[in-house]
Coordinates of C-alpha atoms in Angstrom, one line a residue:
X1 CA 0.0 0.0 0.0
X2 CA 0.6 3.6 -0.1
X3 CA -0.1 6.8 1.6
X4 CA -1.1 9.4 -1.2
X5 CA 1.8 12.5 -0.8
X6 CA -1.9 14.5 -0.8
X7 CA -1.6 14.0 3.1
X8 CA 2.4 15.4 3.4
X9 CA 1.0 18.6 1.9
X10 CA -2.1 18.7 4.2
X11 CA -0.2 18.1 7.1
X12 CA 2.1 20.2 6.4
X13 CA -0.2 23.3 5.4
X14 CA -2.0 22.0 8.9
X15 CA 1.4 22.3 11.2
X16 CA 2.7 25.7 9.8
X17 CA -0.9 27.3 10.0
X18 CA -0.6 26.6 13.7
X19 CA 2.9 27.2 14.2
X20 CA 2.2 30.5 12.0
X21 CA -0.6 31.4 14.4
X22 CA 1.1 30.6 17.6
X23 CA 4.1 32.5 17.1
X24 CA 2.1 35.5 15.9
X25 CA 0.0 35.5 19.4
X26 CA 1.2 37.1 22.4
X27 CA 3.1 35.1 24.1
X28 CA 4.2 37.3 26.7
X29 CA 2.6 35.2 29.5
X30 CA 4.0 32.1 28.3
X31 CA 7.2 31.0 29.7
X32 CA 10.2 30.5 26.7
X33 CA 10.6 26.5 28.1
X34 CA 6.4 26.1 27.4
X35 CA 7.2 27.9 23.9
X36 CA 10.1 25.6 22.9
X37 CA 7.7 22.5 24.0
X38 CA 5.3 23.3 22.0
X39 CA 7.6 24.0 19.0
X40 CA 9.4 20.9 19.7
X41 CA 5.8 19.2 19.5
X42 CA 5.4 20.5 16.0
X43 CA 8.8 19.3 14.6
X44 CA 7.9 15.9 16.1
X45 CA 4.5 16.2 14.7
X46 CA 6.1 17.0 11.1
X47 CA 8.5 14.1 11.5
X48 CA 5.7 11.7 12.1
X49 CA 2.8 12.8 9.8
X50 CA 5.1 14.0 6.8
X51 CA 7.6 12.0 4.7
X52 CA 9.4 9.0 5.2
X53 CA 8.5 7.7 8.6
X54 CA 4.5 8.2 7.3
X55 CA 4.7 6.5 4.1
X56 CA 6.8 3.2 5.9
X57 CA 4.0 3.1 8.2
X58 CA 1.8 1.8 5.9
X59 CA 3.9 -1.1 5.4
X60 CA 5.6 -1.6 8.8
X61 CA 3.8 -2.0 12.0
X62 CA 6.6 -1.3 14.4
X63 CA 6.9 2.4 13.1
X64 CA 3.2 2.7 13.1
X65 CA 3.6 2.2 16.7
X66 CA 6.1 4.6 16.9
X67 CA 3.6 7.0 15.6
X68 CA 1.4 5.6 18.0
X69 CA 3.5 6.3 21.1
X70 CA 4.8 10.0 19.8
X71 CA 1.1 11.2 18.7
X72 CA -0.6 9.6 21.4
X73 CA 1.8 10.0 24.8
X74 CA 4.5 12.8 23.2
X75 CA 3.6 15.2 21.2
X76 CA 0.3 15.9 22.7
X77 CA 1.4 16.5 26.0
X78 CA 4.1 18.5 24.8
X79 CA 1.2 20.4 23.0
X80 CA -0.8 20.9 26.3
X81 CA 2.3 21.9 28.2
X82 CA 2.7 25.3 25.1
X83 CA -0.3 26.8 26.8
X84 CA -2.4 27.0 23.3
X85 CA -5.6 27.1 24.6
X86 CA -4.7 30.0 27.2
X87 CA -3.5 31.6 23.9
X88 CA -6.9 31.0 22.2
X89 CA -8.8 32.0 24.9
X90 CA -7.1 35.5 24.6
X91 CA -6.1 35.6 21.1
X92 CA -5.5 38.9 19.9
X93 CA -7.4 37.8 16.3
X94 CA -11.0 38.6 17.5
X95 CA -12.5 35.3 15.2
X96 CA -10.5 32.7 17.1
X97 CA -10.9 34.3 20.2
X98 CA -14.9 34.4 19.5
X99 CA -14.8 31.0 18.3
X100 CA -13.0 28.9 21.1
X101 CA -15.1 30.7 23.9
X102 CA -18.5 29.7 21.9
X103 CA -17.0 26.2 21.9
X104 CA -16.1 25.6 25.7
X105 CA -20.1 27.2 26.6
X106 CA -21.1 24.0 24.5
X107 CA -21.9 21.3 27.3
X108 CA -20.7 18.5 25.5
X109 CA -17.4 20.4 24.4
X110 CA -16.9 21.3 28.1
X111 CA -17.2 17.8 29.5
X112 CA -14.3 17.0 27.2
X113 CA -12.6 18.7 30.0
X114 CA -13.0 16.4 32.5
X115 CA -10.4 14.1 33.6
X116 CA -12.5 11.1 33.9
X117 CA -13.8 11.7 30.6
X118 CA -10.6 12.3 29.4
X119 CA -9.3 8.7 30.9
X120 CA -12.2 7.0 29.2
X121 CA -11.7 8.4 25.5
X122 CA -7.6 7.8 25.9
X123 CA -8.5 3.8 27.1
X124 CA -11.0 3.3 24.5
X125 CA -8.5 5.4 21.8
X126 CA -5.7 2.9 23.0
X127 CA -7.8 -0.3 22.9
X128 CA -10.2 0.2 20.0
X129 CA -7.4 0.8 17.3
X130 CA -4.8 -1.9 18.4
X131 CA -7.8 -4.8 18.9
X132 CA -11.1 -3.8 16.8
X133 CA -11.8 -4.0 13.6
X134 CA -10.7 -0.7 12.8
X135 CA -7.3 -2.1 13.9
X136 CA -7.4 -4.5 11.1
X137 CA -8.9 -2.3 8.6
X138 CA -6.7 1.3 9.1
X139 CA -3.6 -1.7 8.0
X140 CA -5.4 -2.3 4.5
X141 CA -6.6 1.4 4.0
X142 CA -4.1 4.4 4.0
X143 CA -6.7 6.8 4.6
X144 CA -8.1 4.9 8.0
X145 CA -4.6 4.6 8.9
X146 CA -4.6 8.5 9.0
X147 CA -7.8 8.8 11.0
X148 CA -6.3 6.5 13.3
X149 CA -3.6 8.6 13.9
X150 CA -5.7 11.9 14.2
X151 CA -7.3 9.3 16.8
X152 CA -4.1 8.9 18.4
X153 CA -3.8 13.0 18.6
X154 CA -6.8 13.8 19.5
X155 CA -7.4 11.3 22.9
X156 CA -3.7 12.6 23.6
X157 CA -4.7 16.3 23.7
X158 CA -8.6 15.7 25.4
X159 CA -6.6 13.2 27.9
X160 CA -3.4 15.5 28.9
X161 CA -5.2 18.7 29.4
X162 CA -6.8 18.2 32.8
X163 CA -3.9 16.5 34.5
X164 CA -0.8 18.7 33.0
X165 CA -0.4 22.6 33.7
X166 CA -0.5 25.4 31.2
X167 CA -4.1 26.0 30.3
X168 CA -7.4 27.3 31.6
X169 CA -9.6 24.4 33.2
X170 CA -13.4 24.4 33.2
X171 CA -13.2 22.3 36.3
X172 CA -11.0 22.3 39.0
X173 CA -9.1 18.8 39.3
X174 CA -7.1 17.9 42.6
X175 CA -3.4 17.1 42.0
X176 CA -3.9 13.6 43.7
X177 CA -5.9 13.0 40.7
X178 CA -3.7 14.2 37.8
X179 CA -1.1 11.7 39.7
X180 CA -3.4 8.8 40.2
X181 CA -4.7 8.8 36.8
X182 CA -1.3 9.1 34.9
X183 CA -0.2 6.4 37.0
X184 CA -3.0 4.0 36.7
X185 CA -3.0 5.1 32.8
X186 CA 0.7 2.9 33.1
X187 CA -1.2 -0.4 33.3
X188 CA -3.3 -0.4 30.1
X189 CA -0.4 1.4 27.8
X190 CA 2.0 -1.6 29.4
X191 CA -0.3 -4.5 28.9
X192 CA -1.0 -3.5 25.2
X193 CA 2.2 -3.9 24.1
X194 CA 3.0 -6.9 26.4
X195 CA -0.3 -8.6 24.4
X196 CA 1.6 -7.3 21.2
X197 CA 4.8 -8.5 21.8
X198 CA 4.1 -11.7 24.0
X199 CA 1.3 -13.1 20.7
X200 CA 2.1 -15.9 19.0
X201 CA -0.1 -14.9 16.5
X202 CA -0.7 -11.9 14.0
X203 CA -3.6 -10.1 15.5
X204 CA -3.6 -8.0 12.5
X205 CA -3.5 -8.2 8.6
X206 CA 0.5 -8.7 7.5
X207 CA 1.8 -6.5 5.8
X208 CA 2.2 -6.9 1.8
X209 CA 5.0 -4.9 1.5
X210 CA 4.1 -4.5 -2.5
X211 CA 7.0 -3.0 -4.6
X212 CA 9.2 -3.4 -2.2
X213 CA 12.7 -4.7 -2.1
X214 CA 12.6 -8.7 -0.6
X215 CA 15.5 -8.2 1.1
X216 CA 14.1 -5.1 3.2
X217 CA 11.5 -6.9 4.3
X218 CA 10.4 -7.8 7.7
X219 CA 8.6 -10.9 9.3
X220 CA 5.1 -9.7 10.4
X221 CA 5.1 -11.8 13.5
X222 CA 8.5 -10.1 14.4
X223 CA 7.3 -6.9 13.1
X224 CA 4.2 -6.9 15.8
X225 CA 6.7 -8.0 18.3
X226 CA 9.2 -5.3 17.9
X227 CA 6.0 -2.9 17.9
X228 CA 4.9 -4.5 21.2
X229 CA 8.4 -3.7 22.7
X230 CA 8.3 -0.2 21.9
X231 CA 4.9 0.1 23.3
X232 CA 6.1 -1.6 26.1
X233 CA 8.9 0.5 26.9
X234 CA 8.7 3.8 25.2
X235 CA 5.2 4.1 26.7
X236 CA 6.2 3.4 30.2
X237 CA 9.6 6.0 29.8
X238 CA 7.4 8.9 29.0
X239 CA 4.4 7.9 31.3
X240 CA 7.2 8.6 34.2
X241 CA 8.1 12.0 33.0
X242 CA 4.4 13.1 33.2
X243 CA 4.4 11.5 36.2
X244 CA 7.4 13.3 38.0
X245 CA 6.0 16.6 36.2
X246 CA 2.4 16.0 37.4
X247 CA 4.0 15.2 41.0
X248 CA 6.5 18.4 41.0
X249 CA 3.3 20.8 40.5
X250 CA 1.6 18.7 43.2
X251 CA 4.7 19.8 45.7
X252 CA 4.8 23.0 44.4
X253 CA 0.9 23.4 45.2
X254 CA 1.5 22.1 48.4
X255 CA 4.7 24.5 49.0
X256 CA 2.4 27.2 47.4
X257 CA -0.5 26.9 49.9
X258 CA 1.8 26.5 53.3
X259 CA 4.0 29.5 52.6
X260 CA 0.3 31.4 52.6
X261 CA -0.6 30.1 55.9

């Protein structure tokens, strides 16, 4: 199979508009380490979504999971942590700032906010397109393969944005939470790619590798395997960063509140 080079040009249209738009805000407010996170979000981003690492996705599993851990556990943290809804809240273009507070009045929007609900979308994000049949059928369509990777984007950013700092909550959520969930989170991340890499089985379609070179070729049991390792280990890595971060603002809260009393 192969990814039509329509989608490098969308995506790449898509990530300057936003990096366009972000740098043209006031930024002011925004701390220079939150600004280089979020630009360092959209160079990842680029890397994954345009070029070669997009079009050998189609045809190798283990670097669709490396799409799957950046998107999904990465970059959209790293997003979060730039501050760009506190940017669109404010924004000094009167149509975007309009826009985004229309949206959050919108209940369903504004339950998006929620970490619980947050949790639930991530889980079912993580599960659904690793063992459904959307699983199986984003590996024989290119253009399901990129839904499942807005997928992968999207659950990151509704997920992230209640338990990391940076941006403007609807609803207060206790720190104890933001811990407890990116902890817990730990346990389904790990066991997906321990099912991945532990099967003795394809749980998905192989790969046809059509016009290919044979000798660049990879066996699909192995390539699921190498995929589940990744999962396995890359996902647990960056889980503890968020973990130490979510825990330092915790302190920091804590230090916060008794210097007051």
């Amino acid at each position: 199979m192969q990814l039509s080079i329509l989608w490098d040009f969308y995506f790449t249209l898509c990530i300057t508009t936003i990096g366009i738009w972000y740098w043209l805000e006031d930024r002011s407010e925004i701390a220079k380490i939150r600004q280089f996170l979020y630009y360092f979000a959209l160079v990842l981003l680029t890397i994954v979504l345009v070029g070669p690492v997009a079009h050998n996705a189609i045809n190798y599993f283990w670097i669709h999971m490396v799409q799957h851990i950046l998107l999904m556990m990465l970059i959209s943290p790293l997003l979060i942590l730039g501050s760009p809804f506190k940017l669109l809240l404010n924004s000094k273009f009167l149509v975007l700032r309009k826009i985004t507070r229309a949206f959050i009045k919108v209940k369903v929007i504004r339950n998006l906010f929620k970490p619980q609900v947050g949790f639930a979308i991530f889980l079912i994000a993580l599960i659904g397109t690793h063992f459904s049949p959307l699983a199986n059928a984003a590996i024989n369509n290119p253009n399901l393969h990129v839904l499942e990777l807005m997928i992968f984007l999207y659950a990151g950013l509704i997920y992230y944005y209640p338990v990391l700092e940076g941006n403007p909550r609807p609803f207060p959520v206790p720190h104890h939470v933001r811990v407890g969930s990116l902890f817990v989170m730990m346990l389904p991340e790990t066991m997906t790619g321990f099912f991945l890499y532990s099967g003795n089985t394809l749980l998905h379609d192989a790969h046809h590798h059509m016009g290919m070179d044979m000798s660049s070729m990879i066996d699909p049991l192995k390539d699921q395997h190498i995929g589940g390792v990744l999962m396995w280990s890359m996902g647990m890595i960056i889980d503890t960063i968020w973990i130490v971060l979510a825990a330092r603002d915790w302190l920091a809260h804590e230090q916060a509140l008794s210097g007051d009393k």
